mmCIF file of C-alpha atoms in Angstrom:
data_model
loop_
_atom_site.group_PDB
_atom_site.id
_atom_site.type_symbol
_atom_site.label_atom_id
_atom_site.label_comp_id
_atom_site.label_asym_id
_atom_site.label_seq_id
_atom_site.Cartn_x
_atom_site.Cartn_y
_atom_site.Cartn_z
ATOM 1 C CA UNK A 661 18.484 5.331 19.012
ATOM 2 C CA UNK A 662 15.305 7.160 18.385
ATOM 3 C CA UNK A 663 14.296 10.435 20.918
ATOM 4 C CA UNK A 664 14.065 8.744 24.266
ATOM 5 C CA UNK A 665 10.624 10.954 24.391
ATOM 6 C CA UNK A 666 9.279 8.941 21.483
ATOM 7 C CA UNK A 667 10.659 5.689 21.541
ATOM 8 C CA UNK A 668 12.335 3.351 23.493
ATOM 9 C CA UNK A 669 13.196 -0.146 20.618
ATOM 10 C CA UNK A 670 15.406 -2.633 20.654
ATOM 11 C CA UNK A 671 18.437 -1.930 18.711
ATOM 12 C CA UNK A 672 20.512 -4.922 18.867
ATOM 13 C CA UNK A 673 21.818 -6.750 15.619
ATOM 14 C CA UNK A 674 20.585 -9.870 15.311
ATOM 15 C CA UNK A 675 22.751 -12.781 15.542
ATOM 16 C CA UNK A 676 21.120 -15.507 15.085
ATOM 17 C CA UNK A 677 18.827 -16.861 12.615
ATOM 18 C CA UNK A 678 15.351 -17.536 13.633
ATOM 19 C CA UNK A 679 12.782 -20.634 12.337
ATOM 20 C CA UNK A 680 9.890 -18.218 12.345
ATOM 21 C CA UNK A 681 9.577 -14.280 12.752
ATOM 22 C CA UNK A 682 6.215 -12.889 13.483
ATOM 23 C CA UNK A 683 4.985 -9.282 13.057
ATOM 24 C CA UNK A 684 1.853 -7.734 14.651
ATOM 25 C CA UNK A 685 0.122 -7.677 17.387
ATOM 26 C CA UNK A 686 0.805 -8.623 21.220
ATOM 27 C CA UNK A 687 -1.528 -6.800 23.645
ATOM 28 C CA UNK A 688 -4.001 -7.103 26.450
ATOM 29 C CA UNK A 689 -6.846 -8.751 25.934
ATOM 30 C CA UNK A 690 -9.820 -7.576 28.648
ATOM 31 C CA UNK A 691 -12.570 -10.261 28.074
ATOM 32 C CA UNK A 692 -15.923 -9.361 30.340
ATOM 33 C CA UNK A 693 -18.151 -13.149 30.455
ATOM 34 C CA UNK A 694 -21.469 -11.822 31.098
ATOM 35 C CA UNK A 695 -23.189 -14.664 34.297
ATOM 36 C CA UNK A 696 -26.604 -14.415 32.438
ATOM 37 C CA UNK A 697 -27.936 -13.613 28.803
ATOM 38 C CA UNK A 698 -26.772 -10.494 27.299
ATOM 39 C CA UNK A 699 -29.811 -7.762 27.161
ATOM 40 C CA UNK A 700 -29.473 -4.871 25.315
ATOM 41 C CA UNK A 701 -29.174 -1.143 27.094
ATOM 42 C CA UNK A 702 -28.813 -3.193 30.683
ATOM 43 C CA UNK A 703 -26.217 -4.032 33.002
ATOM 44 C CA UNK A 704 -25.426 -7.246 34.058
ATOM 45 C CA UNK A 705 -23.151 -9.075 36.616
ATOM 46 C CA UNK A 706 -20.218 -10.659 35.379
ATOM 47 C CA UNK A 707 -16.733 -11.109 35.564
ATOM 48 C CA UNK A 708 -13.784 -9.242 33.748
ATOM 49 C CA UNK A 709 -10.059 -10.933 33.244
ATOM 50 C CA UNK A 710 -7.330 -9.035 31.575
ATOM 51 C CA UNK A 711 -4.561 -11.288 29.828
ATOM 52 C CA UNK A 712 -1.778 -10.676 27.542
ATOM 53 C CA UNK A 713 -2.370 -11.938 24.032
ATOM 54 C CA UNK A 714 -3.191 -10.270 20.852
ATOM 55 C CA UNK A 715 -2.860 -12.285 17.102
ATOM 56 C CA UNK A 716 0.305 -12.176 16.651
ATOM 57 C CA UNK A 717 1.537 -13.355 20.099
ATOM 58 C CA UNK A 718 -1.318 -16.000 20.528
ATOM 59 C CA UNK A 719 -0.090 -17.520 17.171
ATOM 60 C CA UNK A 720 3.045 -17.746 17.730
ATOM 61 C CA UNK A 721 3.434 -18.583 21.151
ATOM 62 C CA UNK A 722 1.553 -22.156 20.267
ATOM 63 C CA UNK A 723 3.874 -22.551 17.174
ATOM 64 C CA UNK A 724 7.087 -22.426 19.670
ATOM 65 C CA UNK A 725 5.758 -24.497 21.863
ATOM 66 C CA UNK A 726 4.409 -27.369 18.952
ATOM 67 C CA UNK A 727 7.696 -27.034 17.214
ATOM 68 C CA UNK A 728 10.458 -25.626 19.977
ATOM 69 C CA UNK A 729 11.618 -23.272 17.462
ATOM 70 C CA UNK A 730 13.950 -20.355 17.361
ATOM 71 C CA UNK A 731 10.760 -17.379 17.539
ATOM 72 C CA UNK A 732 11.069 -14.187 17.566
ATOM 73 C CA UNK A 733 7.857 -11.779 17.689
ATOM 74 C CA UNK A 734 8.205 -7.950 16.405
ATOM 75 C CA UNK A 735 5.835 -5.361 17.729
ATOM 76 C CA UNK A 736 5.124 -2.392 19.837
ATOM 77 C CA UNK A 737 3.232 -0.700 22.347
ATOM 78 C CA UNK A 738 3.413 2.060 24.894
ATOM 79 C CA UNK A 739 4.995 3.817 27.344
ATOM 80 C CA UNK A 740 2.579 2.458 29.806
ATOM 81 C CA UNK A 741 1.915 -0.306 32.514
ATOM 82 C CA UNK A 742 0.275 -2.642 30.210
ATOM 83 C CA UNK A 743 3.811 -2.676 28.625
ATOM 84 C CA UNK A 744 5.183 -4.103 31.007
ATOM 85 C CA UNK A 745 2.919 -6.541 31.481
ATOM 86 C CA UNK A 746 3.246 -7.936 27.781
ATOM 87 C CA UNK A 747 6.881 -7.218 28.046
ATOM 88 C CA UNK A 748 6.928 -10.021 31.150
ATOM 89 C CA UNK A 749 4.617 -12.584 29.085
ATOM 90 C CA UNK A 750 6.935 -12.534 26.140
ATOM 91 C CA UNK A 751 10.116 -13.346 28.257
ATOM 92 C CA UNK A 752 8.222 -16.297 29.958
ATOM 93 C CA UNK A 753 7.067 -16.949 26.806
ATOM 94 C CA UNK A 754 10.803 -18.104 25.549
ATOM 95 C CA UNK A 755 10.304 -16.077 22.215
ATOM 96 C CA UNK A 756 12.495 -13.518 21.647
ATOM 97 C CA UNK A 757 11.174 -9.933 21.706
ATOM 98 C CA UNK A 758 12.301 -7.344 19.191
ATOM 99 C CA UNK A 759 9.441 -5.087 19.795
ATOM 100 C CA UNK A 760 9.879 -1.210 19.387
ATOM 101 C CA UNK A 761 8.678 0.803 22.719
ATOM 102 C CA UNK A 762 7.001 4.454 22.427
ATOM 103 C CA UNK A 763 7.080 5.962 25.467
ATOM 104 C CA UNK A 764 4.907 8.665 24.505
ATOM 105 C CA UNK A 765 1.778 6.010 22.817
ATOM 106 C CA UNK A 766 -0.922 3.934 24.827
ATOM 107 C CA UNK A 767 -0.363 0.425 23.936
ATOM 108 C CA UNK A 768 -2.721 -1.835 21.939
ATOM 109 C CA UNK A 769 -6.040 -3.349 23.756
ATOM 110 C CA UNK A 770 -8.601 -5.703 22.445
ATOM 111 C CA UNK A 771 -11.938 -5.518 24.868
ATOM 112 C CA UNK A 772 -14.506 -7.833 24.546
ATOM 113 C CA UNK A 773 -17.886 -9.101 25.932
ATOM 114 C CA UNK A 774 -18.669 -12.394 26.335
ATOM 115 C CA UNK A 775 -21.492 -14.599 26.526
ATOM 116 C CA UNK A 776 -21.858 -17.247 29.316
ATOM 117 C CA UNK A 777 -21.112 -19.446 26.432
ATOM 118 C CA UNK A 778 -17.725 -17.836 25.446
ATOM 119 C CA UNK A 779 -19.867 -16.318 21.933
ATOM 120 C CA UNK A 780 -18.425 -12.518 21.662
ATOM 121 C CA UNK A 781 -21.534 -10.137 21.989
ATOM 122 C CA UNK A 782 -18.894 -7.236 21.217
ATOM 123 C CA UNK A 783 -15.370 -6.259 20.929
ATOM 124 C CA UNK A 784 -13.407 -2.973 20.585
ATOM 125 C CA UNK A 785 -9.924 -3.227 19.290
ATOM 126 C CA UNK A 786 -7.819 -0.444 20.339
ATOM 127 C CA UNK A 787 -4.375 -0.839 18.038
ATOM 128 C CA UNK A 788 -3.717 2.907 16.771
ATOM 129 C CA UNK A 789 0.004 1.873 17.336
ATOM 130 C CA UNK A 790 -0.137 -0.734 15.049
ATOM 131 C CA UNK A 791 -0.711 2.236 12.182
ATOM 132 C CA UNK A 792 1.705 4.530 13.540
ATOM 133 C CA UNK A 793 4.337 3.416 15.086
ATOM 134 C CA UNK A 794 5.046 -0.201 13.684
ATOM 135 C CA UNK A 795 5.534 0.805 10.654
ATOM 136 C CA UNK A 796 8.486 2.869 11.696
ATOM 137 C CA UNK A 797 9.956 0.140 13.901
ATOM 138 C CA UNK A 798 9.860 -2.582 11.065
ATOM 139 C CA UNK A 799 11.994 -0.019 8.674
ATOM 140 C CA UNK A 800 15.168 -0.049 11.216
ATOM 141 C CA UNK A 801 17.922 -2.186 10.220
ATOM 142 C CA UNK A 802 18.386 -5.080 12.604
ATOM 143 C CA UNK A 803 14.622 -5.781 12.415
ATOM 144 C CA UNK A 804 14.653 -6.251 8.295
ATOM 145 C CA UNK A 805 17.593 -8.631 8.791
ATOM 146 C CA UNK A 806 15.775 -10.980 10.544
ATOM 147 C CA UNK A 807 13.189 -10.615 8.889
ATOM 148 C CA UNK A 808 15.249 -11.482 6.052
ATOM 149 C CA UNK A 809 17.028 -14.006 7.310
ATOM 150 C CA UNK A 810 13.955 -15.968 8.897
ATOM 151 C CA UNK A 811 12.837 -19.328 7.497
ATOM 152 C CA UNK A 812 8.809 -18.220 8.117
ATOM 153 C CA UNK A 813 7.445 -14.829 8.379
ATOM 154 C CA UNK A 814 4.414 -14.590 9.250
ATOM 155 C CA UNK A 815 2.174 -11.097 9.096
ATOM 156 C CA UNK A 816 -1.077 -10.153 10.697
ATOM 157 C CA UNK A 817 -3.089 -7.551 9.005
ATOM 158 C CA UNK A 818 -2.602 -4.987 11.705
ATOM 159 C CA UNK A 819 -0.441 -2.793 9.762
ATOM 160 C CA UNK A 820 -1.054 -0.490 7.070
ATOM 161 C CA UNK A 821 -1.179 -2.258 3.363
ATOM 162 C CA UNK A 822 1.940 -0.264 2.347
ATOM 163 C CA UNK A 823 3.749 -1.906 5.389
ATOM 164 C CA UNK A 824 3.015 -5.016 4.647
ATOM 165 C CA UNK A 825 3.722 -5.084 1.361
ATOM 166 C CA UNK A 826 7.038 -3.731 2.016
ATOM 167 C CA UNK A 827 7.599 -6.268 4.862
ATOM 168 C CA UNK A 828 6.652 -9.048 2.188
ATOM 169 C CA UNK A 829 8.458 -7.744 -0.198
ATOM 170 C CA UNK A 830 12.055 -8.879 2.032
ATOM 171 C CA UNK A 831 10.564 -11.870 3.248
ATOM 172 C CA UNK A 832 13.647 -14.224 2.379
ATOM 173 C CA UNK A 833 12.091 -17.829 3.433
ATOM 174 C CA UNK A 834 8.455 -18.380 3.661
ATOM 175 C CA UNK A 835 5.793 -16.245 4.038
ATOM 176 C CA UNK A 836 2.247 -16.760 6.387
ATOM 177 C CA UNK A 837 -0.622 -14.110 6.213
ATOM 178 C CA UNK A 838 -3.401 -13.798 8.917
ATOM 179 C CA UNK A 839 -6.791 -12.364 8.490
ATOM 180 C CA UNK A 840 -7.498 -9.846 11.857
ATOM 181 C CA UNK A 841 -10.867 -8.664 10.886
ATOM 182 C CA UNK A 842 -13.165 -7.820 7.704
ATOM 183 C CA UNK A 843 -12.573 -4.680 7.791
ATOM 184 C CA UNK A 844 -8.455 -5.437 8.088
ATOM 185 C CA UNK A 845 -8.406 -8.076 6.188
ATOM 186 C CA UNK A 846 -8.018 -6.265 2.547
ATOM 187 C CA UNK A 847 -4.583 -4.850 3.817
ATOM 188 C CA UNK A 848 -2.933 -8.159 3.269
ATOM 189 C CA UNK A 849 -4.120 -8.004 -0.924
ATOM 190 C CA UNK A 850 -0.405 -6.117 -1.149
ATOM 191 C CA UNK A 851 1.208 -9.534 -0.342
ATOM 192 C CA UNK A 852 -0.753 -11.722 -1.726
ATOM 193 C CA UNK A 853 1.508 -12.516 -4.429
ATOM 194 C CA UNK A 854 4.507 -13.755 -2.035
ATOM 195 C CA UNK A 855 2.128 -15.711 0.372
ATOM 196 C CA UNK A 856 2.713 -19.017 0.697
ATOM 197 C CA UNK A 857 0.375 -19.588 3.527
ATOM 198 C CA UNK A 858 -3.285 -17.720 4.206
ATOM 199 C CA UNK A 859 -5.308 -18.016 7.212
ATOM 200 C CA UNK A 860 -8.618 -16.330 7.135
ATOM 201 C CA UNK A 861 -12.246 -16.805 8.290
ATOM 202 C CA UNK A 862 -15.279 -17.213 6.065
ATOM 203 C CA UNK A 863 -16.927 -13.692 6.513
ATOM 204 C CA UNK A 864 -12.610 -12.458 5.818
ATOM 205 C CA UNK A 865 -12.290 -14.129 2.747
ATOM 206 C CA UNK A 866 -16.208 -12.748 1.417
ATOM 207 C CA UNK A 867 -14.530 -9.634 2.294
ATOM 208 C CA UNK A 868 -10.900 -9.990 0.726
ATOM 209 C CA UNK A 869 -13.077 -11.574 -2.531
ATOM 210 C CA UNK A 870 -14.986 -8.363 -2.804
ATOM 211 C CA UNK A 871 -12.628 -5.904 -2.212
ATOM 212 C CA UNK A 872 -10.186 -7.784 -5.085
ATOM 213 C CA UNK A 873 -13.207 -8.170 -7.164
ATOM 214 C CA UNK A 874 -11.771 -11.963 -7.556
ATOM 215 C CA UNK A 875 -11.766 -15.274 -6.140
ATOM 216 C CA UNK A 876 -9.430 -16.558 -3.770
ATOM 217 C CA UNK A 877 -7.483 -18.589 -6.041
ATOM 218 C CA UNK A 878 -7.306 -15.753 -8.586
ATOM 219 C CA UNK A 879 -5.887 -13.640 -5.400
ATOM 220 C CA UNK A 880 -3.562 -16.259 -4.295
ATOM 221 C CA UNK A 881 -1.494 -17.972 -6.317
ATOM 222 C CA UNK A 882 0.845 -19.897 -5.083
ATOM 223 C CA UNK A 883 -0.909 -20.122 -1.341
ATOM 224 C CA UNK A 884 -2.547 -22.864 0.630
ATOM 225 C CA UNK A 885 -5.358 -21.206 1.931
ATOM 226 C CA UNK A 886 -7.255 -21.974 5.430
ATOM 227 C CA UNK A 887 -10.404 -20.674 5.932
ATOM 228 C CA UNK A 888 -12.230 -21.202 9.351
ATOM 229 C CA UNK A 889 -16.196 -20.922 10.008
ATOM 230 C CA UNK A 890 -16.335 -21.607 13.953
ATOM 231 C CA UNK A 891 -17.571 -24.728 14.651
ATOM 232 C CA UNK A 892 -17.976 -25.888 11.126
ATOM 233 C CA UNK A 893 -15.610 -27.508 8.499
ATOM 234 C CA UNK A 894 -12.334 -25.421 7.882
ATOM 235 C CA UNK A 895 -11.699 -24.932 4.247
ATOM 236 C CA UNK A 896 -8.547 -25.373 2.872
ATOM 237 C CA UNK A 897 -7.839 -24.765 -0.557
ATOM 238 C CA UNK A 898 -4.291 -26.088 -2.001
ATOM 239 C CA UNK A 899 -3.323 -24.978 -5.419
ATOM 240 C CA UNK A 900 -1.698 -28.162 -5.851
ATOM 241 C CA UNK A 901 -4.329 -30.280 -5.117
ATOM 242 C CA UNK A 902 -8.792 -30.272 -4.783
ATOM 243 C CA UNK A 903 -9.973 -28.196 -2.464
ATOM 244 C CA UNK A 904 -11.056 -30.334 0.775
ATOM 245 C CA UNK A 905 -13.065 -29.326 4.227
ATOM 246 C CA UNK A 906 -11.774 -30.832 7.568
ATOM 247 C CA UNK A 907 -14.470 -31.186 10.020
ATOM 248 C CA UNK A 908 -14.369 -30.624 13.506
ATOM 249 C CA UNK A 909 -15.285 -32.472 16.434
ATOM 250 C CA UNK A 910 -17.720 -31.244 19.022
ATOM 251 C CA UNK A 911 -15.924 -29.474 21.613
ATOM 252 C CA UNK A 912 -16.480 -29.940 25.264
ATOM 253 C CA UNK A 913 -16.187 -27.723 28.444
ATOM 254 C CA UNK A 914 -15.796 -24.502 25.906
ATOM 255 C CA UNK A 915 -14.692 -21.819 28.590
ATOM 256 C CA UNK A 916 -13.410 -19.123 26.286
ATOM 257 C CA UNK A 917 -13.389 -19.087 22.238
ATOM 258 C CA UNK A 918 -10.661 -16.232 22.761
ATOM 259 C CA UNK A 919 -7.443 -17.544 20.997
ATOM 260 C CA UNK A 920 -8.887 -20.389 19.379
ATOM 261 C CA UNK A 921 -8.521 -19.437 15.629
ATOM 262 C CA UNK A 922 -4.831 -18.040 16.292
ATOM 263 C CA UNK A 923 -4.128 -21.301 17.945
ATOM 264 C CA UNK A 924 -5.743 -23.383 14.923
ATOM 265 C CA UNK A 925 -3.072 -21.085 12.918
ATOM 266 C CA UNK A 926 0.083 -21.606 15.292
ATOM 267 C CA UNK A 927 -0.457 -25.360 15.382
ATOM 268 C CA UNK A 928 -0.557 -25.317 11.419
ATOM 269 C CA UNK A 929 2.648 -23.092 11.435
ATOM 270 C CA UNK A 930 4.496 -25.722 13.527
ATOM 271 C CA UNK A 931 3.060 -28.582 12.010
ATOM 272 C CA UNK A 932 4.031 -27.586 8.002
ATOM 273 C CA UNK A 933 7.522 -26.420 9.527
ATOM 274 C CA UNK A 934 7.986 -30.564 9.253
ATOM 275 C CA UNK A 935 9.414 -31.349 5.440
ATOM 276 C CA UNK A 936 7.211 -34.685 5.237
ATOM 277 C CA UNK A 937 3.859 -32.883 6.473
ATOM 278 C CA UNK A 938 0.911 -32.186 4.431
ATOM 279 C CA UNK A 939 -1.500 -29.182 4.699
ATOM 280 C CA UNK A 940 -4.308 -31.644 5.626
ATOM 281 C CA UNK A 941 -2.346 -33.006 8.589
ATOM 282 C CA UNK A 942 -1.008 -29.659 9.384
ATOM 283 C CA UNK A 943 -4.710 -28.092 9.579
ATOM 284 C CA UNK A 944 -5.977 -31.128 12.019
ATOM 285 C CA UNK A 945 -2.640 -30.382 14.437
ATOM 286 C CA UNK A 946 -4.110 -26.704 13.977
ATOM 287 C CA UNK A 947 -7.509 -27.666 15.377
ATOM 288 C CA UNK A 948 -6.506 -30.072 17.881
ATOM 289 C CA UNK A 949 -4.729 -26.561 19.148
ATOM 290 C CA UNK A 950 -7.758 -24.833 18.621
ATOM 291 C CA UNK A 951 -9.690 -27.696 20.654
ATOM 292 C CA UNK A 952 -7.214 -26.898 23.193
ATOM 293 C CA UNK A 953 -7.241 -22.760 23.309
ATOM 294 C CA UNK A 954 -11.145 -23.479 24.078
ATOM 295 C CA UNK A 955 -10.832 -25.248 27.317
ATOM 296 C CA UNK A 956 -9.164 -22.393 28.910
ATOM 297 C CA UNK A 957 -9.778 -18.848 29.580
ATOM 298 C CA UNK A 958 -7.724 -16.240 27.476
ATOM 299 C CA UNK A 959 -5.407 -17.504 24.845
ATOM 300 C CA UNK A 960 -2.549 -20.789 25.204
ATOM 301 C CA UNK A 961 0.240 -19.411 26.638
ATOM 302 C CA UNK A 962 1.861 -22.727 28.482
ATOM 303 C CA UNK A 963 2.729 -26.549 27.798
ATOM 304 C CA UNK A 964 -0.035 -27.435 29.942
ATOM 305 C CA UNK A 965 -2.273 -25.531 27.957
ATOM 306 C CA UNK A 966 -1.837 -28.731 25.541
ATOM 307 C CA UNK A 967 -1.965 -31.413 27.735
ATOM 308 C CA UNK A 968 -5.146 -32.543 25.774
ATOM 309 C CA UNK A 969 -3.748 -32.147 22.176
ATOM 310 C CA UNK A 970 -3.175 -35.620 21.213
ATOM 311 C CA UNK A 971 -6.649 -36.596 22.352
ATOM 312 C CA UNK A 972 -8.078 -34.169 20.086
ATOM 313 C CA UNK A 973 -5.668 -34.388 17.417
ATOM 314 C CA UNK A 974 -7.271 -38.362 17.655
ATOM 315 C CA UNK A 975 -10.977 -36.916 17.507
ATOM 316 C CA UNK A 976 -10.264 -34.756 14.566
ATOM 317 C CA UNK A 977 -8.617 -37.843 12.712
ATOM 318 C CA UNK A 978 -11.700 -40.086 13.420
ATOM 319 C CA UNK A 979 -14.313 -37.503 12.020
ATOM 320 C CA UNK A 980 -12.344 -37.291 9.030
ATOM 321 C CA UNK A 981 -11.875 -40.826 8.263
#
């Protein structure tokens, strides 16, 4: 075991083999909804919530609940309260933590403004640990067997490019990439090769196609891609087959877009997890998720979060037809 000053990580071998492994992040998310229209250089009332989700966690936590798999998530954060906090929501989460824990680091925080809408004004993502320390976790032993040994890996593009493509590189089953940010998303070029699934949105993949001075299919090839755009069509490009756009119905009672796109991602995972499932199908389980993740505030963390995810999964079929 590491110095207990520096790190506190799980250690144990893994025994098991798990359905789907993800590696990122899982922190607290402290959205502020502003009660009126955001003005710049003012104050204004509002209220502030503080929840535990971050990419990684958000995503996978709806894929074990569509599918009921064997999940396992792999992160870290701090020596501090918030620790705990995401340490609890994992457990009732029923996916199985092998997180590494620094004692001596702050944990990761997203912070974000909100308008009375749910539109983000402004966010400030606070994931240092995600550079540092992550990439030391991910290199102990018991970690790259399960990763190994996983049928889906998925990675978010919180870690350095030399982690993940090191990570991809001993990726035994298949292997899921998610787009965090623009200026992130260019981190995830080192696997692009292995990828067998890409989610992204559409200002990500402007970014990934300048930064590889290529287009996507050129960067990809053997990937499905998914490419989101908020409330419009979702893009999904399959090198076996045309590209198509899946549109999306109007949602209703939108309390909270935080979560949505990792949920539109975790309901995919799950849904492609089934042998006789296309990527089409898969992506309109996704939104229906998505549809879901918007009625709430802070990210789907509970079945009853998806009480209403046949009734969308029926909407998004309809505007399709």
């Amino acid at each position: 075991m590491a110095n207990n000053r520096e790190a506190k990580s799980w250690e144990n071998p893994v025994s098991e083999r798990f359905s789907i492994v993800g590696i990122g992040g899982a922190h607290t998310d402290r959205i502020s909804t502003l009660k009126d229209t955001f003005r710049p250089g003012t104050s204004a009332p509002g209220n502030t919530v503080d929840t535990v989700g971050g990419v990684m966690f958000n995503c996978l936590r709806v894929a074990h609940l569509r599918c009921e798999a064997k999940t396992a998530i792999i992160s870290a954060r701090g020596g501090d309260p918030t620790s705990t906090a995401i340490e609890h929501e994992i457990e009732l989460s029923g996916i199985t933590d092998l997180s590494g824990v620094f004692l001596n680091r702050q944990s990761a925080t997203y912070t974000a403004i909100h308008e009375p809408n749910g539109d983000v004004i402004a966010a400030v993502a606070d994931m240092d640990i995600y550079q540092t320390a992550l990439p030391r976790h991910v290199q102990r032993k018991p970690v790259l067997t399960a990763i190994k040994n996983a049928q889906t890996v998925i990675l978010d593009a919180n870690m350095p490019t030399e982690t993940i493509a090191a990570l991809a590189n001993g990726v035994g089953g298949k292997l899921v990439l998610l787009g965090t940010s623009q200026s992130k998303i260019p981190r995830i070029l080192s696997a692009a090769h292995k990828a067998d699934l890409v989610f992204m949105n559409e200002r990500e993949a402007t970014a990934l196609s300048t930064a590889a001075n290529a287009e996507l299919q050129a960067i990809f090839p053997r990937a499905a891609l998914v490419i989101t755009n908020g409330a419009k069509a979702v893009r999904v490009i399959d090198q076996r087959a045309d590209a198509i756009e899946i549109q999306i119905p109007k949602a209703e009672n939108i309390l909270d877009v935080t979560g949505a796109g990792d949920a539109l991602a975790g309901g995919t995972i799950a849904a492609v997890s089934r042998e006789d499932c296309s990527i089409q199908r898969a992506v309109m389980e996704g939104i229906a998720a998505a549809l879901c993740a918007l009625e709430k505030r802070g990210a789907i963390s509970a079945q009853s979060d998806l009480n209403h995810f046949e009734f969308h999964l029926a909407k998004t079929r309809h505007v399709n037809q």
